Amino acid sequence: MSETAFVPLQWSEASQEAMLAFGIENYEIMQLRRTTRHFSNKPVEKKLIELAIMAGSTAPSGAHLQPWTWVVISQNDLKIKIREAAEVEERKTYTKRMPEAWSEVLNPLGTDAVKTHLTDAPWLVVLFKQKKRLRENGEWGPTYYATESCGIAAGMFIQAVHRMGLVTLTHTPSPMKFLRQILDRPTHEEAMLVMPVGYPAEDAEVPDLQRKSLDEVAVFIE
Ligand code: IYR
């Protein structure tokens, strides 16, 4: 690849008060984020989905290869097809593949093989990880840290969705090969997450969970 030019970083220093105020505000907004399985079918402007994807795509990525493809679906027949295929896999997972160590932590959360969110939500966003890239010389080369890069991008997408006042769910049907087939993606792309996006249903519920405290999740070495 050819040399990249360097330009000055666009950055301006915020006051201590502004930094703290933003940090508090952001945390207060983010701690309200919940994953719900109950979506309304109320339409959502396409522009909002585009903005969330653009925010997600600002994520840092290995060698700046941006190894992600967001496939966005609103067509009903395609959503039905994805739901049917996901439920086939999920039924096998829940009844045959899930070891007890897994079901003991998952059962309390009330998840099951029925994926109504895949047809209720107005948009399905499927995040594909690009495992390879086409080099300038025409050969295929690897991407780097693609899982980490896509994980970060997904997190930023989820934050944008939440801050716009919408909800999403990180659905991980496994195995996910059917998504590449249904959505006609090339073989170097691997589906990583299916994220329905929309408004919560009026009677949406979430499990009554607590998040770990700062002391439980962080170690400061000063
Ligand atoms: N992939 C399944 C099962 C599942 C697994 C975990 I770990 C979860 O936190 C939630 C669900 C599904 O999407 O239902």
PDB file of C-alpha atoms in Angstrom, residues 15-136:
ATOM      1  CA  SER A  15     -12.152  22.195  30.740  1.00  0.00           C
ATOM      2  CA  GLN A  16     -11.978  19.849  33.725  1.00  0.00           C
ATOM      3  CA  GLU A  17     -15.628  20.699  34.484  1.00  0.00           C
ATOM      4  CA  ALA A  18     -16.746  19.903  30.935  1.00  0.00           C
ATOM      5  CA  MET A  19     -14.859  16.598  30.920  1.00  0.00           C
ATOM      6  CA  LEU A  20     -16.385  15.527  34.197  1.00  0.00           C
ATOM      7  CA  ALA A  21     -19.867  16.664  33.178  1.00  0.00           C
ATOM      8  CA  PHE A  22     -19.637  14.756  29.906  1.00  0.00           C
ATOM      9  CA  GLY A  23     -18.268  11.660  31.620  1.00  0.00           C
ATOM     10  CA  ILE A  24     -21.114  11.673  34.124  1.00  0.00           C
ATOM     11  CA  GLU A  25     -23.766  12.365  31.510  1.00  0.00           C
ATOM     12  CA  ASN A  26     -22.477   9.656  29.213  1.00  0.00           C
ATOM     13  CA  TYR A  27     -22.297   7.088  32.014  1.00  0.00           C
ATOM     14  CA  GLU A  28     -25.783   7.986  33.223  1.00  0.00           C
ATOM     15  CA  ILE A  29     -27.164   7.516  29.721  1.00  0.00           C
ATOM     16  CA  MET A  30     -25.226   4.304  29.090  1.00  0.00           C
ATOM     17  CA  GLN A  31     -26.152   2.682  32.381  1.00  0.00           C
ATOM     18  CA  LEU A  32     -29.782   2.851  31.216  1.00  0.00           C
ATOM     19  CA  ARG A  33     -28.987   0.690  28.203  1.00  0.00           C
ATOM     20  CA  ARG A  34     -30.619  -2.708  28.316  1.00  0.00           C
ATOM     21  CA  THR A  35     -30.941  -5.569  25.903  1.00  0.00           C
ATOM     22  CA  THR A  36     -34.567  -6.418  25.366  1.00  0.00           C
ATOM     23  CA  ARG A  37     -36.089  -9.224  23.325  1.00  0.00           C
ATOM     24  CA  HIS A  38     -39.381  -7.368  22.925  1.00  0.00           C
ATOM     25  CA  PHE A  39     -39.559  -5.053  19.929  1.00  0.00           C
ATOM     26  CA  SER A  40     -42.356  -2.943  18.496  1.00  0.00           C
ATOM     27  CA  ASN A  41     -42.880  -3.023  14.725  1.00  0.00           C
ATOM     28  CA  LYS A  42     -43.074   0.800  14.684  1.00  0.00           C
ATOM     29  CA  PRO A  43     -41.018   2.075  11.723  1.00  0.00           C
ATOM     30  CA  VAL A  44     -37.628   3.703  12.243  1.00  0.00           C
ATOM     31  CA  GLU A  45     -36.156   6.238   9.813  1.00  0.00           C
ATOM     32  CA  LYS A  46     -33.437   4.694   7.647  1.00  0.00           C
ATOM     33  CA  LYS A  47     -31.287   7.770   8.367  1.00  0.00           C
ATOM     34  CA  LEU A  48     -31.003   6.717  12.042  1.00  0.00           C
ATOM     35  CA  ILE A  49     -29.677   3.291  11.075  1.00  0.00           C
ATOM     36  CA  GLU A  50     -27.213   4.910   8.693  1.00  0.00           C
ATOM     37  CA  LEU A  51     -25.990   7.214  11.469  1.00  0.00           C
ATOM     38  CA  ALA A  52     -25.503   4.310  13.884  1.00  0.00           C
ATOM     39  CA  ILE A  53     -23.517   2.411  11.251  1.00  0.00           C
ATOM     40  CA  MET A  54     -21.405   5.474  10.534  1.00  0.00           C
ATOM     41  CA  ALA A  55     -20.717   5.823  14.278  1.00  0.00           C
ATOM     42  CA  GLY A  56     -19.840   2.109  14.505  1.00  0.00           C
ATOM     43  CA  SER A  57     -17.549   2.428  11.514  1.00  0.00           C
ATOM     44  CA  THR A  58     -15.464   5.108  13.274  1.00  0.00           C
ATOM     45  CA  ALA A  59     -14.074   2.262  15.414  1.00  0.00           C
ATOM     46  CA  PRO A  60     -10.331   1.685  15.461  1.00  0.00           C
ATOM     47  CA  SER A  61      -9.396  -1.393  13.457  1.00  0.00           C
ATOM     48  CA  GLY A  62      -6.329  -3.535  12.835  1.00  0.00           C
ATOM     49  CA  ALA A  63      -4.107  -1.715  10.295  1.00  0.00           C
ATOM     50  CA  HIS A  64      -7.145   0.493   9.610  1.00  0.00           C
ATOM     51  CA  LEU A  65      -8.559  -2.209   7.352  1.00  0.00           C
ATOM     52  CA  GLN A  66     -12.087  -1.594   8.678  1.00  0.00           C
ATOM     53  CA  PRO A  67     -12.873  -5.304   8.235  1.00  0.00           C
ATOM     54  CA  TRP A  68     -16.651  -5.028   8.550  1.00  0.00           C
ATOM     55  CA  THR A  69     -19.717  -5.167   6.328  1.00  0.00           C
ATOM     56  CA  TRP A  70     -23.065  -4.133   7.780  1.00  0.00           C
ATOM     57  CA  VAL A  71     -25.959  -5.783   5.956  1.00  0.00           C
ATOM     58  CA  VAL A  72     -29.193  -3.966   6.696  1.00  0.00           C
ATOM     59  CA  ILE A  73     -32.548  -5.619   6.104  1.00  0.00           C
ATOM     60  CA  SER A  74     -36.051  -4.201   6.257  1.00  0.00           C
ATOM     61  CA  GLN A  75     -37.730  -6.548   3.742  1.00  0.00           C
ATOM     62  CA  ASN A  76     -40.265  -8.707   5.527  1.00  0.00           C
ATOM     63  CA  ASP A  77     -39.793 -11.859   3.496  1.00  0.00           C
ATOM     64  CA  LEU A  78     -36.054 -11.771   4.138  1.00  0.00           C
ATOM     65  CA  LYS A  79     -36.560 -11.215   7.866  1.00  0.00           C
ATOM     66  CA  ILE A  80     -38.885 -14.236   7.942  1.00  0.00           C
ATOM     67  CA  LYS A  81     -36.307 -16.339   6.093  1.00  0.00           C
ATOM     68  CA  ILE A  82     -33.574 -15.327   8.558  1.00  0.00           C
ATOM     69  CA  ARG A  83     -35.808 -15.986  11.556  1.00  0.00           C
ATOM     70  CA  GLU A  84     -36.784 -19.432  10.288  1.00  0.00           C
ATOM     71  CA  ALA A  85     -33.165 -20.406   9.635  1.00  0.00           C
ATOM     72  CA  ALA A  86     -32.005 -18.968  12.980  1.00  0.00           C
ATOM     73  CA  GLU A  87     -34.717 -20.855  14.857  1.00  0.00           C
ATOM     74  CA  VAL A  88     -33.702 -24.158  13.219  1.00  0.00           C
ATOM     75  CA  GLU A  89     -30.157 -23.706  14.577  1.00  0.00           C
ATOM     76  CA  GLU A  90     -31.295 -22.313  17.911  1.00  0.00           C
ATOM     77  CA  ARG A  91     -33.669 -25.216  18.550  1.00  0.00           C
ATOM     78  CA  LYS A  92     -30.713 -27.588  18.125  1.00  0.00           C
ATOM     79  CA  THR A  93     -28.584 -25.398  20.390  1.00  0.00           C
ATOM     80  CA  TYR A  94     -31.140 -25.156  23.174  1.00  0.00           C
ATOM     81  CA  THR A  95     -32.227 -28.815  23.074  1.00  0.00           C
ATOM     82  CA  LYS A  96     -29.061 -30.687  22.088  1.00  0.00           C
ATOM     83  CA  ARG A  97     -25.899 -28.631  21.955  1.00  0.00           C
ATOM     84  CA  MET A  98     -26.000 -26.588  25.126  1.00  0.00           C
ATOM     85  CA  PRO A  99     -23.973 -28.112  27.962  1.00  0.00           C
ATOM     86  CA  GLU A 100     -25.238 -27.722  31.507  1.00  0.00           C
ATOM     87  CA  ALA A 101     -22.542 -25.202  32.419  1.00  0.00           C
ATOM     88  CA  TRP A 102     -23.992 -22.951  29.737  1.00  0.00           C
ATOM     89  CA  SER A 103     -27.706 -23.476  30.385  1.00  0.00           C
ATOM     90  CA  GLU A 104     -27.241 -22.848  34.114  1.00  0.00           C
ATOM     91  CA  VAL A 105     -26.180 -19.254  33.403  1.00  0.00           C
ATOM     92  CA  LEU A 106     -28.454 -18.716  30.401  1.00  0.00           C
ATOM     93  CA  ASN A 107     -31.747 -20.160  31.666  1.00  0.00           C
ATOM     94  CA  PRO A 108     -32.214 -17.460  34.337  1.00  0.00           C
ATOM     95  CA  LEU A 109     -32.170 -14.842  31.557  1.00  0.00           C
ATOM     96  CA  GLY A 110     -35.222 -16.358  29.878  1.00  0.00           C
ATOM     97  CA  THR A 111     -33.785 -16.692  26.385  1.00  0.00           C
ATOM     98  CA  ASP A 112     -35.023 -19.479  24.152  1.00  0.00           C
ATOM     99  CA  ALA A 113     -35.100 -20.634  20.530  1.00  0.00           C
ATOM    100  CA  VAL A 114     -38.057 -18.413  19.602  1.00  0.00           C
ATOM    101  CA  LYS A 115     -36.756 -15.309  17.877  1.00  0.00           C
ATOM    102  CA  THR A 116     -39.745 -12.989  17.465  1.00  0.00           C
ATOM    103  CA  HIS A 117     -37.400  -9.995  17.532  1.00  0.00           C
ATOM    104  CA  LEU A 118     -36.059 -11.034  14.123  1.00  0.00           C
ATOM    105  CA  THR A 119     -39.431 -10.354  12.503  1.00  0.00           C
ATOM    106  CA  ASP A 120     -40.849  -7.693  14.850  1.00  0.00           C
ATOM    107  CA  ALA A 121     -38.041  -5.125  14.631  1.00  0.00           C
ATOM    108  CA  PRO A 122     -38.210  -2.819  11.592  1.00  0.00           C
ATOM    109  CA  TRP A 123     -34.494  -3.280  10.844  1.00  0.00           C
ATOM    110  CA  LEU A 124     -32.067  -6.181  11.120  1.00  0.00           C
ATOM    111  CA  VAL A 125     -28.418  -5.227  11.001  1.00  0.00           C
ATOM    112  CA  VAL A 126     -26.091  -8.166  10.398  1.00  0.00           C
ATOM    113  CA  LEU A 127     -22.443  -7.472  11.084  1.00  0.00           C
ATOM    114  CA  PHE A 128     -20.053  -9.499   8.939  1.00  0.00           C
ATOM    115  CA  LYS A 129     -16.372  -9.783   9.788  1.00  0.00           C
ATOM    116  CA  GLN A 130     -14.042  -9.701   6.786  1.00  0.00           C
ATOM    117  CA  LYS A 131     -11.434 -12.405   7.317  1.00  0.00           C
ATOM    118  CA  LYS A 132      -9.456 -11.504   4.196  1.00  0.00           C
ATOM    119  CA  ARG A 133      -8.805  -8.475   2.012  1.00  0.00           C
ATOM    120  CA  LEU A 134      -7.964  -8.086  -1.626  1.00  0.00           C
ATOM    121  CA  ARG A 135      -4.418  -6.737  -1.900  1.00  0.00           C
ATOM    122  CA  GLU A 136      -3.383  -4.175  -4.489  1.00  0.00           C
TER     123      GLU A 136
END
